Amino acid sequence: MKNKKQYYCCLVTALLLITCSLICGLTHLDFNTVRTANASEQPALLPDEAQTPVYNPQEELADTFQEYDITLMAVGDNLLHMGIVNTGKQSGGRNYDFLFDGIRSFLGQADLKIINQETIMGGNQLGFHGYPLFNSPSEVSDAIAKAGFNVVLQATNHTSDQGLNGIEHCLELWKTHPEVLVAGLHAPGISLQSHIPLLEVNGCTFAFLNYTYGPNSASVSAAVEDRLNILCAIDASSRKIDFTTLNPQVLSDIAQARLMADIVVVCPHWGTEYATVPSSTQEQFAMQMTEAGADVIIGTHPHVVQPVTWIEAENGNRALCYYSLGNYVSTQKNPKSMLEGLAWITFHVSQNGISISEENTGIVPLVCHYTSGPVRLKSVYLLEDYTEKLAQSHGIIPYGGVSFHLKSLQQWSDEILGNWVLPASQILITQQYCGRPE
């Protein structure tokens, strides 16, 4: 009996060992089979077995809008008296590149660069003339284009100084510089509303509307009006200009430009000469332009700087207004006319659209400096770099018979421009230019 029990115990133990070996062998076989199988041979995962996506920060960065800035600069009247015309004389020709030596650092950084060409370039064959009926060298257009300006304003009170032939020559002249957008003057038979001057920069479209109060006369011919944008209302029968009423066409043009552009810039040639405060008519026109949809208003003509301010319309529209930038170059005899302004506007582009960045927007005061005996343009300086020694060498002292001091320029800048003054370092060093990301 004892031997039988031992026999059965051994038999059961052997069976258990055999069973365990078989189970372990099959498990090992399945594991190796799964581990070495090709991915294409593996069974598809059920929905509840799907893996959780791995977070990739690069993909999120690619989907995020990268904000950037667009910058605009503008200078005032390029008023070419004969002393400046003669400064450009060279053996074998003329060259006016020197006009922009003092502001090249700004030109090199800005995206949009505007200049008001006060005097008509009516053709060298007509001879060169100063005040009152100007005619400036065609070579000035070459200097403007070479300097990098991409918008030129041609609607001034001196545009028709050389008649229709002068206007036609000027228009043809600018065709040789297609990189420069011409505003304020256009070929006859083409309405401005059907041909709004537009410029696209880094994915944003800018419209530039330029008008003059008139052509230095109480009336304007239909032929001139067909080529030159007039700011003030015109009586259709008498052709007389109503200098206190805005031309309805201006408001229509702004409304049309509003539909075509992200930013509408209106540049009126307006105001009272040598007045450092805007007239009631300027203020009235600025409000009407703002209500119609202007984003920026940049004025010229008074030959002196006037204040910078925000215009707030009752309909909620808002525009930044530079009432007057003064001259850019001239040899006038009024000391205040030597203080000038370079407008600088920074537009910020975000996912929500484009707007003016007030932090890096304002005006840089400039000083036009010429010599006398003979009168010649020397340079345009930053007011912050100007010195009393330079002031005492200014040609305006003997030529104009006036006193001229640095402290006077600084006082006028403080009184007229106030907190809108920008130091050059804020633009040229700390301002970061960020073009549209590719």
Tab-separated table of C-alpha atoms in Angstrom:
chain	number	residue	atom	x	y	z
A	1	MET	CA	0.000	0.000	0.000
A	2	LYS	CA	2.768	2.363	0.874
A	3	ASN	CA	4.463	1.676	-2.469
A	4	LYS	CA	1.169	2.325	-4.306
A	5	LYS	CA	0.796	5.725	-2.627
A	6	GLN	CA	4.329	6.670	-3.524
A	7	TYR	CA	3.658	5.619	-7.125
A	8	TYR	CA	0.545	7.799	-7.410
A	9	CYS	CA	2.316	10.818	-5.857
A	10	CYS	CA	5.156	10.570	-8.333
A	11	LEU	CA	2.694	10.255	-11.219
A	12	VAL	CA	0.737	13.386	-10.190
A	13	THR	CA	3.951	15.357	-9.697
A	14	ALA	CA	5.197	14.379	-13.146
A	15	LEU	CA	1.905	15.389	-14.774
A	16	LEU	CA	2.015	18.785	-13.034
A	17	LEU	CA	5.571	19.388	-14.209
A	18	ILE	CA	4.677	18.453	-17.808
A	19	THR	CA	1.626	20.776	-17.772
A	20	CYS	CA	3.650	23.744	-16.424
A	21	SER	CA	6.357	23.209	-19.046
A	22	LEU	CA	3.811	23.221	-21.876
A	23	ILE	CA	2.163	26.425	-20.611
A	24	CYS	CA	5.484	28.270	-20.243
A	25	GLY	CA	6.621	27.133	-23.685
A	26	LEU	CA	3.492	28.412	-25.422
A	27	THR	CA	3.687	31.736	-23.615
A	28	HIS	CA	7.325	32.186	-24.650
A	29	LEU	CA	6.429	31.295	-28.238
A	30	ASP	CA	3.627	33.912	-28.408
A	31	PHE	CA	5.877	36.611	-26.955
A	32	ASN	CA	8.615	36.020	-29.525
A	33	THR	CA	6.110	35.887	-32.360
A	34	VAL	CA	4.644	39.330	-31.482
A	35	ARG	CA	8.079	40.865	-30.873
A	36	THR	CA	9.495	39.859	-34.266
A	37	ALA	CA	6.424	40.370	-36.445
A	38	ASN	CA	6.375	43.104	-39.111
A	39	ALA	CA	4.208	46.133	-38.357
A	40	SER	CA	2.021	45.352	-41.360
A	41	GLU	CA	1.295	41.909	-39.939
A	42	GLN	CA	0.145	43.182	-36.546
A	43	PRO	CA	-3.593	43.301	-35.902
A	44	ALA	CA	-5.227	46.784	-36.029
A	45	LEU	CA	-5.855	48.430	-32.658
A	46	LEU	CA	-9.408	48.839	-31.543
A	47	PRO	CA	-10.666	52.438	-30.982
A	48	ASP	CA	-10.281	52.197	-27.249
A	49	GLU	CA	-6.724	50.952	-27.729
A	50	ALA	CA	-5.628	54.036	-29.840
A	51	GLN	CA	-2.486	55.744	-28.643
A	52	THR	CA	-2.564	59.328	-27.215
A	53	PRO	CA	-1.028	61.886	-29.723
A	54	VAL	CA	2.426	63.145	-28.787
A	55	TYR	CA	2.595	66.966	-28.115
A	56	ASN	CA	4.759	68.743	-30.699
A	57	PRO	CA	5.537	72.410	-29.797
A	58	GLN	CA	6.858	73.131	-33.317
A	59	GLU	CA	3.451	72.384	-34.844
A	60	GLU	CA	1.766	74.817	-32.438
A	61	LEU	CA	4.361	77.515	-33.263
A	62	ALA	CA	3.693	77.120	-36.978
A	63	ASP	CA	-0.029	77.723	-36.387
A	64	THR	CA	0.566	80.883	-34.268
A	65	PHE	CA	0.406	84.272	-36.091
A	66	GLN	CA	3.751	86.037	-35.923
A	67	GLU	CA	3.151	89.751	-35.301
A	68	TYR	CA	5.266	92.377	-37.052
A	69	ASP	CA	5.660	96.131	-37.701
A	70	ILE	CA	5.487	98.357	-40.779
A	71	THR	CA	7.040	101.825	-40.578
A	72	LEU	CA	6.197	105.029	-42.442
A	73	MET	CA	8.232	108.231	-42.631
A	74	ALA	CA	7.347	111.516	-44.320
A	75	VAL	CA	9.104	114.829	-44.867
A	76	GLY	CA	7.661	118.177	-45.879
A	77	ASP	CA	8.119	120.598	-48.760
A	78	ASN	CA	11.035	119.924	-51.081
A	79	LEU	CA	11.100	123.651	-51.856
A	80	LEU	CA	13.832	124.209	-54.410
A	81	HIS	CA	14.809	127.849	-54.399
A	82	MET	CA	17.559	128.847	-56.826
A	83	GLY	CA	20.253	128.609	-54.157
A	84	ILE	CA	19.445	124.890	-53.829
A	85	VAL	CA	19.169	124.416	-57.596
A	86	ASN	CA	22.640	125.937	-57.963
A	87	THR	CA	24.035	123.753	-55.181
A	88	GLY	CA	23.448	120.758	-57.435
A	89	LYS	CA	25.475	122.094	-60.342
A	90	GLN	CA	28.382	119.889	-61.329
A	91	SER	CA	30.793	119.885	-64.229
A	92	GLY	CA	28.902	118.203	-67.014
A	93	GLY	CA	25.509	118.133	-65.317
A	94	ARG	CA	23.522	118.260	-62.097
A	95	ASN	CA	23.160	115.936	-59.144
A	96	TYR	CA	20.859	116.318	-56.136
A	97	ASP	CA	21.698	113.231	-54.127
A	98	PHE	CA	23.078	115.518	-51.393
A	99	LEU	CA	19.555	116.650	-50.519
A	100	PHE	CA	18.981	113.498	-48.493
A	101	ASP	CA	22.358	112.931	-46.866
A	102	GLY	CA	21.052	114.035	-43.460
A	103	ILE	CA	18.204	111.501	-43.298
A	104	ARG	CA	19.636	108.430	-45.008
A	105	SER	CA	19.583	106.377	-41.812
A	106	PHE	CA	15.802	106.884	-41.580
A	107	LEU	CA	15.318	106.170	-45.266
A	108	GLY	CA	17.230	102.941	-44.847
A	109	GLN	CA	14.918	101.714	-42.125
A	110	ALA	CA	11.411	102.871	-43.095
A	111	ASP	CA	9.120	100.778	-45.280
A	112	LEU	CA	7.019	103.653	-46.612
A	113	LYS	CA	8.852	106.887	-47.467
A	114	ILE	CA	6.925	110.015	-48.476
A	115	ILE	CA	8.169	113.381	-49.740
A	116	ASN	CA	6.192	116.431	-50.786
A	117	GLN	CA	7.661	117.713	-54.050
A	118	GLU	CA	6.625	121.340	-53.671
A	119	THR	CA	7.997	122.631	-56.967
A	120	ILE	CA	7.110	121.351	-60.421
A	121	MET	CA	9.689	119.632	-62.591
A	122	GLY	CA	8.290	121.004	-65.810
A	123	GLY	CA	11.241	120.311	-68.096
A	124	ASN	CA	14.842	121.522	-68.145
A	125	GLN	CA	14.274	123.088	-71.553
A	126	LEU	CA	12.130	125.744	-69.874
A	127	GLY	CA	15.027	126.933	-67.729
A	128	PHE	CA	15.132	126.897	-63.935
A	129	HIS	CA	13.134	129.328	-61.858
A	130	GLY	CA	12.530	130.078	-58.210
A	131	TYR	CA	9.729	131.998	-56.550
A	132	PRO	CA	7.044	132.782	-57.628
A	133	LEU	CA	6.799	130.527	-60.705
A	134	PHE	CA	9.070	127.595	-59.964
A	135	ASN	CA	10.622	125.138	-62.377
A	136	SER	CA	13.005	122.588	-60.888
A	137	PRO	CA	15.565	120.280	-62.553
A	138	SER	CA	14.383	116.877	-63.719
A	139	GLU	CA	17.441	115.389	-61.998
A	140	VAL	CA	15.703	115.965	-58.655
A	141	SER	CA	13.407	113.045	-59.480
A	142	ASP	CA	16.463	110.822	-59.884
A	143	ALA	CA	17.708	111.803	-56.425
A	144	ILE	CA	14.295	111.178	-54.864
A	145	ALA	CA	14.074	107.705	-56.379
A	146	LYS	CA	17.696	106.861	-55.584
A	147	ALA	CA	17.210	107.887	-51.952
A	148	GLY	CA	14.484	105.266	-51.657
A	149	PHE	CA	11.320	107.351	-51.477
A	150	ASN	CA	8.429	105.261	-52.749
A	151	VAL	CA	5.652	107.892	-52.529
A	152	VAL	CA	5.892	111.419	-53.962
A	153	LEU	CA	3.206	114.052	-53.373
A	154	GLN	CA	2.737	116.354	-56.364
A	155	ALA	CA	-0.429	118.290	-55.486
A	156	THR	CA	0.793	121.723	-54.360
A	157	ASN	CA	0.019	125.350	-55.054
A	158	HIS	CA	3.038	125.414	-57.427
A	159	THR	CA	2.097	122.364	-59.517
A	160	SER	CA	0.723	124.468	-62.377
A	161	ASP	CA	3.492	127.114	-62.309
A	162	GLN	CA	4.610	125.987	-65.788
A	163	GLY	CA	1.132	125.397	-67.158
A	164	LEU	CA	-0.299	122.198	-68.591
A	165	ASN	CA	2.927	121.450	-70.470
A	166	GLY	CA	4.824	121.470	-67.188
A	167	ILE	CA	2.304	119.101	-65.605
A	168	GLU	CA	2.468	116.743	-68.586
A	169	HIS	CA	6.271	116.721	-68.486
A	170	CYS	CA	6.257	115.963	-64.768
A	171	LEU	CA	3.908	113.024	-65.255
A	172	GLU	CA	6.082	111.629	-68.048
A	173	LEU	CA	9.186	112.140	-65.935
A	174	TRP	CA	7.848	109.986	-63.115
A	175	LYS	CA	7.143	107.177	-65.572
A	176	THR	CA	10.917	106.710	-65.732
A	177	HIS	CA	10.772	105.830	-62.020
A	178	PRO	CA	7.990	103.255	-61.748
A	179	GLU	CA	9.213	102.345	-58.261
A	180	VAL	CA	7.853	105.698	-57.018
A	181	LEU	CA	4.094	106.028	-56.522
A	182	VAL	CA	2.831	109.456	-57.646
A	183	ALA	CA	-0.069	110.961	-55.709
A	184	GLY	CA	-1.961	114.200	-56.332
A	185	LEU	CA	-1.345	114.387	-60.071
A	186	HIS	CA	-2.662	112.118	-62.779
A	187	ALA	CA	-3.235	111.867	-66.512
A	188	PRO	CA	-6.326	113.673	-67.856
A	189	GLY	CA	-9.554	111.757	-68.204
A	190	ILE	CA	-8.745	109.408	-65.327
A	191	SER	CA	-10.806	109.915	-62.193
A	192	LEU	CA	-8.976	109.440	-58.933
A	193	GLN	CA	-11.793	107.268	-57.641
A	194	SER	CA	-11.125	104.737	-60.394
A	195	HIS	CA	-7.365	104.897	-59.843
A	196	ILE	CA	-6.660	105.186	-56.104
A	197	PRO	CA	-2.865	105.240	-55.558
A	198	LEU	CA	-2.110	102.028	-53.647
A	199	LEU	CA	1.053	100.481	-52.300
A	200	GLU	CA	1.317	97.029	-50.733
A	201	VAL	CA	3.936	96.470	-48.047
A	202	ASN	CA	4.411	93.165	-46.232
A	203	GLY	CA	0.905	91.988	-46.953
A	204	CYS	CA	-0.875	95.252	-46.051
A	205	THR	CA	-2.318	97.733	-48.556
A	206	PHE	CA	-1.917	101.491	-48.100
A	207	ALA	CA	-3.829	104.169	-50.028
A	208	PHE	CA	-2.331	107.648	-50.533
A	209	LEU	CA	-4.638	110.562	-51.332
A	210	ASN	CA	-3.038	113.950	-52.017
A	211	TYR	CA	-4.827	117.268	-52.622
A	212	THR	CA	-3.953	120.959	-52.793
A	213	TYR	CA	-6.169	123.860	-51.773
A	214	GLY	CA	-5.570	125.411	-55.206
A	215	PRO	CA	-3.054	126.458	-57.872
A	216	ASN	CA	-2.187	129.912	-56.468
A	217	SER	CA	-5.300	131.482	-57.934
A	218	ALA	CA	-8.900	132.158	-56.928
A	219	SER	CA	-10.185	129.843	-59.630
A	220	VAL	CA	-9.077	126.728	-61.428
A	221	SER	CA	-9.555	125.723	-65.044
A	222	ALA	CA	-11.284	122.494	-65.972
A	223	ALA	CA	-8.080	121.329	-67.685
A	224	VAL	CA	-6.011	121.752	-64.520
A	225	GLU	CA	-8.702	120.151	-62.360
A	226	ASP	CA	-8.661	117.169	-64.732
A	227	ARG	CA	-5.031	116.561	-63.770
A	228	LEU	CA	-4.571	118.020	-60.283
A	229	ASN	CA	-6.465	116.913	-57.152
A	230	ILE	CA	-8.174	119.947	-55.607
A	231	LEU	CA	-8.900	119.975	-51.864
A	232	CYS	CA	-11.524	122.730	-51.790
A	233	ALA	CA	-14.935	122.916	-53.414
A	234	ILE	CA	-15.156	124.388	-56.921
A	235	ASP	CA	-18.139	126.230	-58.395
A	236	ALA	CA	-18.867	124.369	-61.644
A	237	SER	CA	-20.008	127.455	-63.542
A	238	SER	CA	-17.637	130.194	-62.350
A	239	ARG	CA	-14.696	127.822	-61.631
A	240	LYS	CA	-14.092	129.772	-58.412
A	241	ILE	CA	-12.656	127.950	-55.408
A	242	ASP	CA	-14.446	127.998	-52.066
A	243	PHE	CA	-11.448	127.770	-49.718
A	244	THR	CA	-13.618	127.146	-46.649
A	245	THR	CA	-15.534	124.139	-47.988
A	246	LEU	CA	-14.094	120.673	-48.525
A	247	ASN	CA	-14.440	119.273	-52.016
A	248	PRO	CA	-17.066	116.465	-51.798
A	249	GLN	CA	-14.851	114.419	-54.092
A	250	VAL	CA	-12.314	114.108	-51.266
A	251	LEU	CA	-14.844	112.332	-49.062
A	252	SER	CA	-15.896	110.056	-51.928
A	253	ASP	CA	-12.264	109.177	-52.606
A	254	ILE	CA	-11.641	108.340	-48.943
A	255	ALA	CA	-14.720	106.112	-48.870
A	256	GLN	CA	-13.531	104.317	-52.008
A	257	ALA	CA	-9.998	103.952	-50.640
A	258	ARG	CA	-11.434	102.560	-47.403
A	259	LEU	CA	-12.833	99.641	-49.416
A	260	MET	CA	-9.504	98.952	-51.122
A	261	ALA	CA	-6.869	99.487	-48.438
A	262	ASP	CA	-6.017	98.515	-44.878
A	263	ILE	CA	-4.728	102.025	-44.135
A	264	VAL	CA	-5.841	105.283	-45.772
A	265	VAL	CA	-3.322	108.146	-45.696
A	266	VAL	CA	-4.601	111.594	-46.729
A	267	CYS	CA	-2.038	114.309	-47.512
A	268	PRO	CA	-3.625	117.772	-47.819
A	269	HIS	CA	-1.672	120.827	-48.968
A	270	TRP	CA	-3.455	123.362	-46.797
A	271	GLY	CA	-3.280	125.974	-44.052
A	272	THR	CA	-1.926	129.478	-43.535
A	273	GLU	CA	1.689	130.164	-44.406
A	274	TYR	CA	3.999	130.730	-41.401
A	275	ALA	CA	1.219	130.005	-38.875
A	276	THR	CA	2.334	127.466	-36.265
A	277	VAL	CA	-1.236	126.611	-35.246
A	278	PRO	CA	-3.825	125.064	-37.570
A	279	SER	CA	-6.631	127.226	-38.884
A	280	SER	CA	-10.275	126.496	-38.147
A	281	THR	CA	-10.623	125.324	-41.758
A	282	GLN	CA	-7.814	122.798	-41.308
A	283	GLU	CA	-9.478	121.500	-38.154
A	284	GLN	CA	-12.839	121.267	-39.904
A	285	PHE	CA	-11.386	119.435	-42.916
A	286	ALA	CA	-9.417	117.059	-40.664
A	287	MET	CA	-12.596	116.102	-38.806
A	288	GLN	CA	-14.475	115.483	-42.052
A	289	MET	CA	-11.648	113.325	-43.403
A	290	THR	CA	-11.572	111.324	-40.178
A	291	GLU	CA	-15.331	110.769	-40.256
A	292	ALA	CA	-15.013	109.554	-43.862
A	293	GLY	CA	-12.403	106.947	-42.890
A	294	ALA	CA	-8.910	108.454	-42.998
A	295	ASP	CA	-6.430	106.718	-40.686
A	296	VAL	CA	-3.561	109.195	-41.060
A	297	ILE	CA	-3.503	112.858	-42.160
A	298	ILE	CA	-0.161	114.426	-43.108
A	299	GLY	CA	-0.298	118.125	-43.973
A	300	THR	CA	2.084	120.404	-45.827
A	301	HIS	CA	2.242	124.009	-47.136
A	302	PRO	CA	2.527	126.391	-44.118
A	303	HIS	CA	6.396	126.299	-44.319
A	304	VAL	CA	6.522	125.801	-40.536
A	305	VAL	CA	5.707	122.859	-38.315
A	306	GLN	CA	2.293	122.610	-36.712
A	307	PRO	CA	1.046	120.306	-33.931
A	308	VAL	CA	0.505	116.558	-34.084
A	309	THR	CA	-2.727	115.253	-32.572
A	310	TRP	CA	-5.370	112.551	-32.622
A	311	ILE	CA	-8.654	113.471	-34.291
A	312	GLU	CA	-11.675	111.807	-32.678
A	313	ALA	CA	-14.863	111.783	-34.774
A	314	GLU	CA	-18.366	111.378	-33.358
A	315	ASN	CA	-18.909	108.248	-35.437
A	316	GLY	CA	-16.045	106.556	-33.569
A	317	ASN	CA	-13.405	106.983	-36.248
A	318	ARG	CA	-9.942	108.090	-35.183
A	319	ALA	CA	-7.053	109.527	-37.213
A	320	LEU	CA	-3.516	110.622	-36.423
A	321	CYS	CA	-3.035	114.138	-37.801
A	322	TYR	CA	0.214	115.954	-38.554
A	323	TYR	CA	-1.158	119.384	-39.401
A	324	SER	CA	2.110	120.481	-41.031
A	325	LEU	CA	5.617	119.046	-41.371
A	326	GLY	CA	6.966	122.390	-42.537
A	327	ASN	CA	9.617	122.442	-45.255
A	328	TYR	CA	12.193	119.800	-45.953
A	329	VAL	CA	14.658	122.081	-47.743
A	330	SER	CA	14.378	125.760	-48.617
A	331	THR	CA	16.321	129.011	-48.410
A	332	GLN	CA	13.508	131.019	-46.882
A	333	LYS	CA	14.309	133.929	-44.576
A	334	ASN	CA	11.907	133.119	-41.737
A	335	PRO	CA	13.816	131.523	-38.814
A	336	LYS	CA	10.871	129.286	-37.841
A	337	SER	CA	10.900	127.844	-41.361
A	338	MET	CA	14.281	126.285	-40.617
A	339	LEU	CA	12.665	124.016	-38.003
A	340	GLU	CA	11.119	121.045	-39.775
A	341	GLY	CA	9.568	117.688	-38.996
A	342	LEU	CA	10.100	114.090	-40.070
A	343	ALA	CA	6.947	112.114	-39.340
A	344	TRP	CA	7.496	108.564	-38.128
A	345	ILE	CA	4.601	106.140	-37.752
A	346	THR	CA	4.830	102.529	-36.642
A	347	PHE	CA	1.976	100.242	-37.663
A	348	HIS	CA	1.630	96.991	-35.757
A	349	VAL	CA	0.174	93.977	-37.547
A	350	SER	CA	-1.425	91.269	-35.432
A	351	GLN	CA	-3.964	88.523	-35.963
A	352	ASN	CA	-6.656	91.128	-35.279
A	353	GLY	CA	-5.489	93.506	-38.052
A	354	ILE	CA	-3.278	96.577	-38.380
A	355	SER	CA	-3.148	99.555	-36.020
A	356	ILE	CA	-0.871	102.445	-35.080
A	357	SER	CA	1.628	101.659	-32.346
A	358	GLU	CA	1.800	104.874	-30.330
A	359	GLU	CA	5.001	103.950	-28.517
A	360	ASN	CA	7.203	104.407	-31.588
A	361	THR	CA	5.150	107.035	-33.404
A	362	GLY	CA	5.788	110.763	-33.442
A	363	ILE	CA	7.954	113.382	-35.104
A	364	VAL	CA	11.710	113.941	-35.371
A	365	PRO	CA	12.635	117.663	-35.463
A	366	LEU	CA	15.041	118.666	-38.241
A	367	VAL	CA	16.966	121.846	-39.062
A	368	CYS	CA	17.568	123.054	-42.621
A	369	HIS	CA	20.975	124.746	-42.834
A	370	TYR	CA	22.221	126.871	-45.711
A	371	THR	CA	25.122	129.209	-46.221
A	372	SER	CA	25.251	132.668	-47.763
A	373	GLY	CA	27.519	134.528	-50.206
A	374	PRO	CA	26.382	132.752	-52.364
A	375	VAL	CA	23.330	131.040	-50.897
A	376	ARG	CA	23.858	127.280	-51.000
A	377	LEU	CA	22.292	124.374	-49.125
A	378	LYS	CA	24.699	122.787	-46.670
A	379	SER	CA	22.678	120.002	-45.044
A	380	VAL	CA	19.633	118.946	-43.072
A	381	TYR	CA	20.477	118.163	-39.438
A	382	LEU	CA	18.656	116.492	-36.589
A	383	LEU	CA	17.752	119.165	-34.062
A	384	GLU	CA	19.235	116.968	-31.328
A	385	ASP	CA	22.610	117.108	-33.152
A	386	TYR	CA	22.501	120.803	-33.992
A	387	THR	CA	24.759	123.224	-32.106
A	388	GLU	CA	24.874	126.920	-31.359
A	389	LYS	CA	28.083	127.118	-33.364
A	390	LEU	CA	26.250	125.811	-36.424
A	391	ALA	CA	23.377	128.193	-35.753
A	392	GLN	CA	25.737	131.155	-35.785
A	393	SER	CA	27.115	130.051	-39.170
A	394	HIS	CA	23.661	129.796	-40.735
A	395	GLY	CA	23.248	131.835	-43.924
A	396	ILE	CA	19.858	133.076	-42.756
A	397	ILE	CA	21.569	135.582	-40.436
A	398	PRO	CA	23.127	137.754	-43.188
A	399	TYR	CA	20.707	136.708	-45.958
A	400	GLY	CA	17.526	137.231	-43.979
A	401	GLY	CA	18.829	139.879	-41.602
A	402	VAL	CA	17.567	137.958	-38.583
A	403	SER	CA	18.950	136.455	-35.387
A	404	PHE	CA	19.161	132.686	-35.183
A	405	HIS	CA	19.857	130.569	-32.098
A	406	LEU	CA	19.732	126.932	-31.080
A	407	LYS	CA	17.692	127.711	-27.969
A	408	SER	CA	15.008	129.324	-30.140
A	409	LEU	CA	14.746	126.186	-32.279
A	410	GLN	CA	14.489	124.025	-29.158
A	411	GLN	CA	11.830	126.289	-27.673
A	412	TRP	CA	9.727	126.227	-30.839
A	413	SER	CA	10.013	122.449	-30.985
A	414	ASP	CA	8.859	122.092	-27.375
A	415	GLU	CA	5.972	124.538	-27.780
A	416	ILE	CA	4.653	123.232	-31.103
A	417	LEU	CA	5.470	119.528	-31.108
A	418	GLY	CA	5.502	118.815	-27.367
A	419	ASN	CA	5.460	115.189	-26.290
A	420	TRP	CA	5.258	113.930	-29.869
A	421	VAL	CA	9.001	114.449	-30.354
A	422	LEU	CA	10.888	111.208	-30.923
A	423	PRO	CA	14.629	110.918	-30.306
A	424	ALA	CA	16.443	109.359	-33.242
A	425	SER	CA	17.807	106.610	-30.996
A	426	GLN	CA	14.311	105.357	-30.287
A	427	ILE	CA	13.830	104.729	-34.008
A	428	LEU	CA	17.276	103.814	-35.239
A	429	ILE	CA	18.535	101.711	-32.327
A	430	THR	CA	15.772	100.395	-30.087
A	431	GLN	CA	13.076	100.005	-32.735
A	432	GLN	CA	12.991	96.456	-34.008
A	433	TYR	CA	11.938	95.994	-37.589
A	434	CYS	CA	10.064	92.783	-38.130
A	435	GLY	CA	9.058	92.197	-41.725
A	436	ARG	CA	6.192	89.890	-42.546
A	437	PRO	CA	7.202	86.337	-41.611
A	438	GLU	CA	7.606	84.002	-44.562
